Amino acid sequence: MPDPAARNPFTPTFGSSPELLVGRDDILEAFTRGLDEGPGSPTRALLLSGQRGVGKTALLNAIEDRAQTLGWLTIAETALEGLIGRLVTDHLPALLRAHDPRSVTRLLDGVTAPGGIGGASFTVRDRHPRTPSLRSQLTDLTEILAPHRTGVLITVDEVWPGSAVELRELATVVQHLFREARPVAVVMAGLPENVDALLNAEAITFLRRAHHAILGAVTRTEARAALDVPVTAAGRRFTADALDAAVDATRGYPYMIQLIGYHAFAVHREGAVTLDAVERARHRALGEVGRMVHRPALRLLSAKELEFVRAMAVDDGPSRTSDIAARMDRSPAYVGQYRRRLLAKHIISAPAHGLVDLPMPGIRDYLRLDPEATEAGYTGFW
Ligand SMILES: Nc1ncnc2c1ncn2[C@@H]1O[C@H](COP(=O)(O)OP(=O)(O)OP(=O)(O)O)[C@@H](O)[C@H]1O
Ligand SMILES: [Mg+2]
């Protein structure tokens, strides 16, 4: 019997882990192998990049879960200012307190015996007091963990050029620990343009050597599973035509999978999820992707860059650069500079010589729907 009050099994919010995470098995398995193989494995330094809503945070969460299953300790952080400070004064002391057997004796420091017999304090003065640094704390922690064949994983989400100095500091320390064959792993994630900027930044050679996974569209089969399995688990089902339409509407974009699934599931409280429900869901989902993803991205464009993408939105598929030049009434050389800038911002892609495309699902419709908006690549979506 279907439960009429079945909880909606979809999670159309950024940063939330989906009920079924699809299309990321290869990365997860390579990472897990890296932890098994021991220090020196290339996937112990992993860099994830991809467009908004492609599933970077969801994958980081899954990676942390895998690591924890293998007994690893995990620290999940964001590249906001003060990252190193939070590691040194917050995460690492907490993990050391919890896992260092010697910390028990340290806790006796300063204990005063009751009954007025005089206080017994076990404080031992260190002749060479050491201010704990990121490197020393990670060294201590990995020394405790290594005999158990586990280690510590640090994930850093939302990396951006403003965090370059702190990421460099973290990378330098991790590189030392790698050389000393200590069990540490680091995974960083960010938007493509931010990751590109960091890779080009001086002295982050470590990141350049990291294994770089570019997250893109999931396959049709994977999108189908991500829609169908949670609905079935909730005691309902898609009609065959509804599932086909829902799969098509996602174009392999994970955020869209969750939006389509969520809204289609919500149209009726019980029974089959119908084609009509999927159609209604598609409209709502496109509106939300527009508001949450396209509008903020387009707002960062200059007037000319926006004019370029609007000229592209006239076409139903990839545009010829020469047509764009004609529509903008400019020379190919002139529009070429905007083409380059938009490619660097990952707003457009270049599927073939002389062609440009708008890879984000639904951005074409959004540009057409909203021609008066003044707000001044996600590769491979089908
Ligand atoms: N592999 C996946 N399979 C199914 N759903 C997914 C998958 N990855 C992410 N999602 C869903 O897609 C949405 C976006 O995921 P997430 O927040 O991880 O994206 P993101 O890349 O971190 O975005 P942002 O750049 O805004 O931080 C969420 O609703 C999440 O549940
Ligand atoms: Mg995220």
Coordinates of N, CA and C in Angstrom, one line a residue, residues 65-263:
D65 N 31.8 10.2 3.7 CA 31.2 9.0 4.2 C 32.1 7.8 3.9
R66 N 32.6 7.7 2.7 CA 33.5 6.6 2.3 C 34.7 6.5 3.2
A67 N 35.3 7.7 3.4 CA 36.5 7.7 4.3 C 36.1 7.3 5.7
Q68 N 35.0 7.7 6.2 CA 34.6 7.4 7.6 C 34.4 5.9 7.7
T69 N 33.8 5.3 6.6 CA 33.5 3.9 6.6 C 34.9 3.1 6.8
L70 N 35.9 3.7 6.2 CA 37.2 3.0 6.3 C 38.0 3.4 7.6
G71 N 37.3 4.1 8.5 CA 37.9 4.5 9.8 C 38.6 5.8 9.8
W72 N 38.6 6.5 8.6 CA 39.3 7.7 8.6 C 38.6 8.8 9.4
L73 N 39.4 9.7 9.9 CA 38.8 10.9 10.5 C 38.6 11.9 9.4
T74 N 37.5 12.8 9.5 CA 37.3 13.7 8.4 C 37.1 15.1 9.0
I75 N 37.6 16.1 8.3 CA 37.4 17.5 8.6 C 36.8 18.1 7.3
A76 N 35.5 18.6 7.5 CA 34.9 19.2 6.3 C 34.9 20.7 6.5
E77 N 35.5 21.4 5.6 CA 35.7 22.9 5.7 C 35.3 23.6 4.4
T78 N 35.1 24.8 4.5 CA 34.8 25.7 3.3 C 36.0 26.7 3.2
A79 N 36.3 27.1 2.0 CA 37.4 28.1 1.8 C 37.0 29.5 2.2
L80 N 36.4 29.7 3.3 CA 36.1 31.0 3.8 C 37.3 31.5 4.5
E81 N 37.5 32.8 4.6 CA 38.6 33.4 5.3 C 38.8 32.8 6.7
G82 N 40.0 32.5 7.1 CA 40.2 31.9 8.4 C 40.3 30.4 8.4
L83 N 40.4 29.8 7.2 CA 40.4 28.3 7.1 C 41.5 27.7 8.0
I84 N 42.7 28.2 7.9 CA 43.9 27.7 8.6 C 43.6 27.8 10.1
G85 N 43.1 29.0 10.5 CA 42.8 29.2 11.9 C 41.8 28.2 12.4
R86 N 40.8 28.0 11.7 CA 39.8 27.0 12.1 C 40.4 25.6 12.2
L87 N 41.3 25.2 11.3 CA 41.9 23.9 11.4 C 42.7 23.8 12.7
V88 N 43.5 24.9 12.9 CA 44.5 24.8 14.0 C 43.9 25.0 15.4
T89 N 42.9 25.8 15.5 CA 42.4 26.1 16.8 C 41.1 25.3 17.1
D90 N 40.5 24.7 16.1 CA 39.2 24.1 16.3 C 39.2 22.6 16.0
H91 N 39.3 22.3 14.7 CA 39.1 20.9 14.3 C 40.3 20.0 14.8
L92 N 41.5 20.4 14.6 CA 42.6 19.5 14.9 C 42.7 19.3 16.4
P93 N 42.6 20.4 17.3 CA 42.7 20.2 18.7 C 41.6 19.2 19.2
A94 N 40.4 19.4 18.6 CA 39.2 18.5 19.0 C 39.6 17.0 18.6
L95 N 40.1 16.8 17.4 CA 40.4 15.4 17.0 C 41.6 14.9 17.9
L96 N 42.5 15.7 18.2 CA 43.7 15.3 19.0 C 43.2 14.9 20.4
R97 N 42.3 15.8 20.9 CA 41.8 15.5 22.3 C 41.0 14.1 22.3
A98 N 40.3 13.9 21.2 CA 39.5 12.7 21.2 C 40.3 11.4 20.9
H99 N 41.4 11.6 20.2 CA 42.1 10.4 19.7 C 43.5 10.2 20.3
D100 N 44.0 11.2 20.9 CA 45.4 11.0 21.5 C 45.3 10.4 22.9
P101 N 45.8 9.2 23.1 CA 45.7 8.5 24.4 C 46.4 9.4 25.5
R102 N 47.4 10.1 25.0 CA 48.1 10.9 26.0 C 47.4 12.1 26.5
S103 N 46.3 12.4 25.8 CA 45.6 13.7 26.2 C 44.9 13.4 27.6
V104 N 44.7 12.2 28.0 CA 44.1 11.9 29.3 C 45.0 12.4 30.4
T105 N 46.3 12.2 30.3 CA 47.2 12.7 31.3 C 47.3 14.2 31.3
R106 N 47.2 14.7 30.1 CA 47.2 16.2 30.0 C 46.0 16.8 30.8
L107 N 44.9 16.1 30.7 CA 43.7 16.6 31.4 C 43.9 16.7 32.9
L108 N 44.9 16.0 33.4 CA 45.1 16.1 34.9 C 45.8 17.4 35.2
D109 N 46.3 18.1 34.3 CA 47.0 19.3 34.5 C 46.1 20.2 35.4
G110 N 46.7 20.7 36.5 CA 46.0 21.7 37.2 C 44.9 21.2 38.1
V111 N 44.7 19.9 38.2 CA 43.7 19.4 39.1 C 44.1 19.6 40.6
T112 N 43.2 20.1 41.4 CA 43.5 20.4 42.8 C 42.8 19.3 43.6
A113 N 43.6 18.7 44.5 CA 43.0 17.6 45.3 C 42.1 18.3 46.4
P114 N 41.0 17.6 46.7 CA 40.1 18.2 47.6 C 40.5 18.0 49.0
G115 N 39.9 18.7 50.0 CA 40.2 18.5 51.4 C 41.3 19.3 51.9
G116 N 41.8 20.2 51.2 CA 42.8 21.2 51.7 C 44.2 20.6 51.9
I117 N 44.4 19.4 51.3 CA 45.7 18.8 51.5 C 46.7 19.5 50.5
G118 N 46.2 20.4 49.8 CA 47.1 21.0 48.9 C 46.9 20.5 47.5
G119 N 47.0 21.4 46.6 CA 46.7 21.1 45.2 C 47.8 20.3 44.5
A120 N 47.4 19.2 43.9 CA 48.4 18.5 43.1 C 48.2 18.8 41.6
S121 N 49.2 19.4 41.1 CA 49.2 19.7 39.7 C 50.2 19.0 38.9
F122 N 49.8 18.4 37.8 CA 50.8 17.6 37.1 C 51.4 18.3 35.9
T123 N 51.3 19.7 36.0 CA 51.8 20.4 34.9 C 53.4 20.2 34.8
V124 N 53.8 19.8 33.7 CA 55.2 19.7 33.5 C 55.7 20.8 32.6
R125 N 56.6 21.5 33.0 CA 57.0 22.7 32.2 C 57.9 22.2 31.0
D126 N 57.5 22.5 29.9 CA 58.2 22.2 28.7 C 59.3 23.2 28.5
R127 N 60.6 22.7 28.4 CA 61.7 23.7 28.2 C 61.6 24.3 26.8
H128 N 61.0 23.6 25.9 CA 60.9 24.1 24.5 C 59.5 24.1 24.1
P129 N 58.7 25.0 24.7 CA 57.2 24.9 24.3 C 57.0 25.2 22.8
R130 N 56.1 24.4 22.3 CA 55.9 24.5 20.9 C 54.5 25.0 20.6
T131 N 54.4 26.1 19.8 CA 53.1 26.5 19.5 C 52.6 25.6 18.4
P132 N 51.5 24.9 18.6 CA 51.1 23.9 17.7 C 50.8 24.6 16.3
S133 N 51.3 24.1 15.3 CA 51.1 24.6 13.9 C 50.3 23.6 13.2
L134 N 49.8 23.9 12.0 CA 49.1 23.0 11.2 C 49.9 21.7 11.0
R135 N 51.1 21.9 10.6 CA 52.0 20.8 10.3 C 52.2 19.9 11.6
S136 N 52.5 20.5 12.7 CA 52.7 19.7 13.9 C 51.5 19.0 14.3
Q137 N 50.4 19.6 14.3 CA 49.1 18.9 14.7 C 48.8 17.8 13.8
L138 N 48.9 18.0 12.5 CA 48.6 16.9 11.5 C 49.7 15.8 11.7
T139 N 50.9 16.2 12.0 CA 51.9 15.1 12.2 C 51.5 14.3 13.4
D140 N 51.2 15.0 14.5 CA 50.7 14.3 15.7 C 49.6 13.3 15.5
L141 N 48.6 13.9 14.8 CA 47.3 13.1 14.5 C 47.6 11.9 13.7
T142 N 48.4 12.1 12.6 CA 48.6 11.0 11.7 C 49.5 10.0 12.4
E143 N 50.4 10.4 13.3 CA 51.2 9.4 14.0 C 50.3 8.5 14.9
I144 N 49.2 9.1 15.4 CA 48.3 8.3 16.2 C 47.5 7.3 15.4
L145 N 47.2 7.8 14.2 CA 46.3 7.0 13.3 C 47.0 6.0 12.5
A146 N 48.2 6.3 12.1 CA 48.9 5.4 11.2 C 48.9 3.9 11.6
P147 N 49.2 3.6 12.9 CA 49.2 2.2 13.3 C 47.9 1.5 13.1
H148 N 46.8 2.3 13.1 CA 45.5 1.7 12.8 C 45.1 1.6 11.3
R149 N 46.1 2.0 10.5 CA 45.9 2.0 9.1 C 44.8 2.9 8.6
T150 N 44.6 4.0 9.4 CA 43.6 5.0 8.9 C 44.4 6.3 8.8
G151 N 43.6 7.4 8.7 CA 44.3 8.7 8.5 C 43.3 9.8 8.7
V152 N 43.6 10.9 8.2 CA 42.7 12.1 8.3 C 42.5 12.7 6.9
L153 N 41.2 12.9 6.6 CA 40.8 13.5 5.3 C 40.3 14.9 5.6
I154 N 40.9 15.9 4.8 CA 40.4 17.3 4.9 C 39.7 17.6 3.6
T155 N 38.4 18.0 3.7 CA 37.8 18.5 2.5 C 37.6 20.0 2.6
V156 N 37.8 20.7 1.4 CA 37.6 22.1 1.4 C 36.6 22.4 0.2
D157 N 35.5 22.9 0.6 CA 34.5 23.2 -0.5 C 34.6 24.7 -0.9
E158 N 34.1 25.0 -2.0 CA 33.9 26.4 -2.5 C 35.2 27.1 -2.5
V159 N 36.3 26.5 -3.1 CA 37.5 27.2 -3.2 C 37.4 28.4 -4.2
W160 N 38.1 29.4 -4.0 CA 38.0 30.6 -4.9 C 39.4 31.3 -4.8
P161 N 39.7 32.2 -5.8 CA 41.0 32.8 -5.8 C 41.3 33.6 -4.5
G162 N 40.3 34.1 -3.8 CA 40.5 34.8 -2.6 C 41.1 33.9 -1.5
S163 N 41.0 32.6 -1.6 CA 41.5 31.7 -0.6 C 42.8 31.2 -1.0
A164 N 43.4 31.7 -2.0 CA 44.7 31.1 -2.5 C 45.8 31.1 -1.5
V165 N 45.9 32.1 -0.7 CA 47.0 32.2 0.3 C 46.9 31.0 1.3
E166 N 45.6 30.9 1.8 CA 45.4 29.8 2.8 C 45.5 28.4 2.2
L167 N 45.0 28.3 1.0 CA 45.0 27.0 0.3 C 46.5 26.6 0.0
R168 N 47.3 27.6 -0.3 CA 48.7 27.3 -0.5 C 49.4 26.8 0.8
E169 N 49.0 27.5 1.9 CA 49.6 27.0 3.2 C 49.2 25.6 3.5
L170 N 47.9 25.3 3.3 CA 47.4 23.9 3.5 C 48.1 23.0 2.6
A171 N 48.2 23.4 1.3 CA 48.8 22.5 0.3 C 50.3 22.2 0.6
T172 N 51.0 23.2 1.1 CA 52.4 23.1 1.4 C 52.6 22.0 2.5
V173 N 51.7 22.2 3.6 CA 51.8 21.2 4.7 C 51.5 19.8 4.2
V174 N 50.4 19.7 3.5 CA 50.0 18.4 3.0 C 51.1 17.7 2.2
Q175 N 51.7 18.6 1.4 CA 52.8 18.1 0.5 C 53.9 17.5 1.4
H176 N 54.3 18.2 2.5 CA 55.3 17.7 3.4 C 54.9 16.3 4.0
L177 N 53.6 16.3 4.4 CA 53.1 15.0 5.0 C 53.1 13.9 4.0
F178 N 52.7 14.2 2.7 CA 52.8 13.2 1.7 C 54.2 12.6 1.6
R179 N 55.2 13.6 1.5 CA 56.6 13.1 1.4 C 57.0 12.3 2.6
E180 N 56.5 12.5 3.7 CA 56.8 11.7 4.9 C 55.9 10.5 5.0
A181 N 55.2 10.2 3.9 CA 54.3 9.0 3.8 C 53.3 8.9 5.0
R182 N 52.8 10.1 5.4 CA 51.8 10.1 6.4 C 50.4 9.9 5.8
P183 N 49.5 9.3 6.6 CA 48.1 9.1 6.0 C 47.2 10.3 6.1
V184 N 47.3 11.1 5.1 CA 46.5 12.3 5.0 C 45.9 12.4 3.5
A185 N 44.7 12.9 3.4 CA 44.1 13.1 2.1 C 43.4 14.4 2.1
V186 N 43.4 15.0 0.9 CA 42.7 16.3 0.8 C 41.9 16.4 -0.5
V187 N 40.7 16.8 -0.4 CA 39.8 17.0 -1.5 C 39.3 18.4 -1.5
M188 N 39.5 19.1 -2.6 CA 39.0 20.5 -2.7 C 38.0 20.5 -3.9
A189 N 37.0 21.4 -3.7 CA 36.0 21.6 -4.8 C 35.7 23.0 -5.0
G190 N 35.3 23.4 -6.3 CA 35.0 24.7 -6.6 C 34.4 24.9 -8.0
L191 N 33.9 26.0 -8.3 CA 33.3 26.3 -9.6 C 34.5 26.3 -10.6
P192 N 34.2 26.0 -11.9 CA 35.3 25.8 -12.8 C 36.2 27.1 -12.9
E193 N 35.6 28.3 -13.0 CA 36.4 29.5 -13.2 C 37.3 29.7 -12.0
N194 N 36.8 29.4 -10.8 CA 37.6 29.5 -9.6 C 38.7 28.5 -9.5
V195 N 38.4 27.3 -9.9 CA 39.5 26.3 -9.9 C 40.5 26.6 -10.9
D196 N 40.1 27.1 -12.1 CA 41.1 27.5 -13.1 C 42.0 28.6 -12.6
A197 N 41.4 29.6 -11.9 CA 42.2 30.7 -11.4 C 43.2 30.2 -10.4
L198 N 42.8 29.2 -9.6 CA 43.7 28.7 -8.6 C 44.8 27.9 -9.2
L199 N 44.5 27.1 -10.3 CA 45.5 26.3 -10.9 C 46.5 27.2 -11.6
N200 N 46.0 28.4 -12.1 CA 47.0 29.3 -12.7 C 47.7 30.2 -11.7
A201 N 47.3 30.2 -10.5 CA 48.0 31.0 -9.5 C 49.4 30.5 -9.2
E202 N 50.2 31.5 -8.9 CA 51.6 31.1 -8.6 C 51.7 30.1 -7.5
A203 N 52.6 29.2 -7.6 CA 53.0 28.4 -6.4 C 52.0 27.4 -5.9
I204 N 50.9 27.3 -6.6 CA 50.0 26.2 -6.2 C 50.2 25.0 -7.0
T205 N 51.5 24.6 -7.2 CA 51.9 23.5 -8.0 C 51.3 22.2 -7.5
F206 N 51.1 22.2 -6.2 CA 50.5 21.0 -5.5 C 49.2 20.7 -6.2
L207 N 48.4 21.7 -6.3 CA 47.0 21.5 -6.9 C 47.1 21.1 -8.3
R208 N 48.1 21.6 -9.0 CA 48.3 21.1 -10.4 C 48.6 19.7 -10.5
R209 N 49.2 19.2 -9.5 CA 49.6 17.7 -9.5 C 48.4 16.9 -9.0
A210 N 47.5 17.5 -8.3 CA 46.3 16.7 -7.8 C 45.5 16.1 -8.9
H211 N 44.9 15.1 -8.6 CA 44.0 14.4 -9.6 C 42.8 15.4 -9.7
H212 N 42.5 15.8 -11.0 CA 41.4 16.8 -11.2 C 40.2 16.1 -11.9
A213 N 39.1 16.1 -11.2 CA 37.9 15.5 -11.8 C 36.9 16.6 -12.1
I214 N 36.5 16.7 -13.4 CA 35.6 17.7 -13.8 C 34.2 17.1 -13.8
L215 N 33.3 17.6 -13.0 CA 32.0 17.0 -12.9 C 31.1 17.6 -13.9
G216 N 30.4 16.7 -14.6 CA 29.5 17.1 -15.7 C 28.2 16.4 -15.6
A217 N 27.5 16.3 -16.7 CA 26.2 15.6 -16.8 C 26.3 14.2 -16.4
V218 N 25.3 13.6 -15.8 CA 25.2 12.2 -15.7 C 24.6 11.6 -16.9
T219 N 24.7 10.3 -17.1 CA 24.1 9.7 -18.3 C 22.6 9.6 -18.2
R220 N 21.9 9.2 -19.3 CA 20.5 9.0 -19.2 C 20.1 7.9 -18.3
T221 N 20.8 6.8 -18.3 CA 20.5 5.7 -17.4 C 20.7 6.1 -16.0
E222 N 21.7 6.9 -15.7 CA 21.9 7.3 -14.3 C 20.8 8.3 -13.9
A223 N 20.4 9.2 -14.8 CA 19.3 10.2 -14.5 C 18.0 9.4 -14.2
R224 N 17.8 8.4 -15.0 CA 16.6 7.6 -14.9 C 16.6 6.9 -13.5
A225 N 17.7 6.3 -13.1 CA 17.8 5.7 -11.8 C 17.6 6.7 -10.7
A226 N 18.2 7.9 -10.8 CA 18.1 8.9 -9.8 C 16.7 9.4 -9.6
L227 N 15.9 9.3 -10.6 CA 14.4 9.7 -10.5 C 13.6 8.5 -10.0
D228 N 13.8 7.3 -10.7 CA 12.9 6.2 -10.5 C 13.1 5.5 -9.1
V229 N 14.4 5.3 -8.7 CA 14.6 4.5 -7.5 C 14.0 5.2 -6.3
P230 N 14.2 6.5 -6.0 CA 13.6 7.1 -4.8 C 12.1 7.1 -4.9
V231 N 11.5 7.2 -6.1 CA 10.0 7.2 -6.1 C 9.5 5.8 -5.8
T232 N 10.1 4.8 -6.4 CA 9.8 3.4 -6.1 C 9.9 3.1 -4.6
A233 N 11.0 3.6 -4.0 CA 11.3 3.3 -2.6 C 10.2 4.0 -1.7
A234 N 9.6 5.0 -2.2 CA 8.6 5.7 -1.5 C 7.2 5.1 -1.7
G235 N 7.2 4.0 -2.5 CA 5.9 3.3 -2.7 C 5.1 3.8 -3.8
R236 N 5.7 4.6 -4.7 CA 4.9 5.1 -5.9 C 5.7 4.7 -7.1
R237 N 5.2 5.1 -8.3 CA 6.0 4.9 -9.5 C 5.6 5.9 -10.5
F238 N 6.6 6.1 -11.5 CA 6.3 6.9 -12.7 C 5.6 6.1 -13.7
T239 N 4.6 6.7 -14.4 CA 4.2 6.0 -15.6 C 5.3 6.0 -16.6
A240 N 5.3 5.1 -17.6 CA 6.4 5.0 -18.5 C 6.7 6.3 -19.3
D241 N 5.7 6.9 -19.8 CA 5.9 8.1 -20.6 C 6.3 9.3 -19.7
A242 N 5.9 9.3 -18.4 CA 6.3 10.3 -17.5 C 7.8 10.2 -17.2
L243 N 8.2 8.9 -17.0 CA 9.6 8.8 -16.6 C 10.5 9.2 -17.8
D244 N 10.1 8.8 -19.0 CA 10.9 9.2 -20.2 C 11.0 10.8 -20.3
A245 N 9.8 11.4 -20.1 CA 9.8 12.9 -20.2 C 10.6 13.5 -19.0
A246 N 10.5 12.9 -17.9 CA 11.3 13.5 -16.7 C 12.8 13.3 -17.0
V247 N 13.2 12.2 -17.5 CA 14.6 12.0 -17.8 C 15.1 13.0 -18.8
D248 N 14.3 13.2 -19.9 CA 14.7 14.2 -20.9 C 14.8 15.6 -20.3
A249 N 13.9 15.9 -19.4 CA 13.8 17.3 -18.9 C 15.1 17.6 -18.0
T250 N 15.7 16.6 -17.4 CA 16.8 16.8 -16.6 C 18.1 17.2 -17.3
R251 N 18.2 16.7 -18.5 CA 19.4 16.8 -19.4 C 20.6 16.4 -18.6
G252 N 20.5 15.6 -17.7 CA 21.6 15.0 -17.0 C 22.2 16.0 -15.9
Y253 N 21.5 17.0 -15.6 CA 22.0 18.0 -14.7 C 21.4 17.7 -13.3
P254 N 22.3 17.3 -12.3 CA 21.9 16.8 -11.0 C 20.9 17.7 -10.3
Y255 N 21.1 19.0 -10.3 CA 20.1 19.9 -9.6 C 18.7 19.7 -10.2
M256 N 18.7 19.6 -11.5 CA 17.5 19.5 -12.3 C 16.8 18.2 -12.0
I257 N 17.6 17.1 -11.8 CA 17.0 15.8 -11.4 C 16.2 16.0 -10.1
Q258 N 16.8 16.6 -9.2 CA 16.1 16.8 -7.9 C 14.9 17.7 -8.0
L259 N 15.0 18.8 -8.8 CA 13.9 19.7 -8.9 C 12.7 19.0 -9.7
I260 N 13.0 18.3 -10.8 CA 12.0 17.6 -11.5 C 11.3 16.6 -10.6
G261 N 12.2 15.8 -10.0 CA 11.6 14.7 -9.2 C 10.8 15.3 -8.0
Y262 N 11.3 16.3 -7.4 CA 10.6 16.9 -6.3 C 9.2 17.4 -6.7
H263 N 9.2 18.2 -7.7 CA 7.9 18.8 -8.1 C 6.9 17.8 -8.7

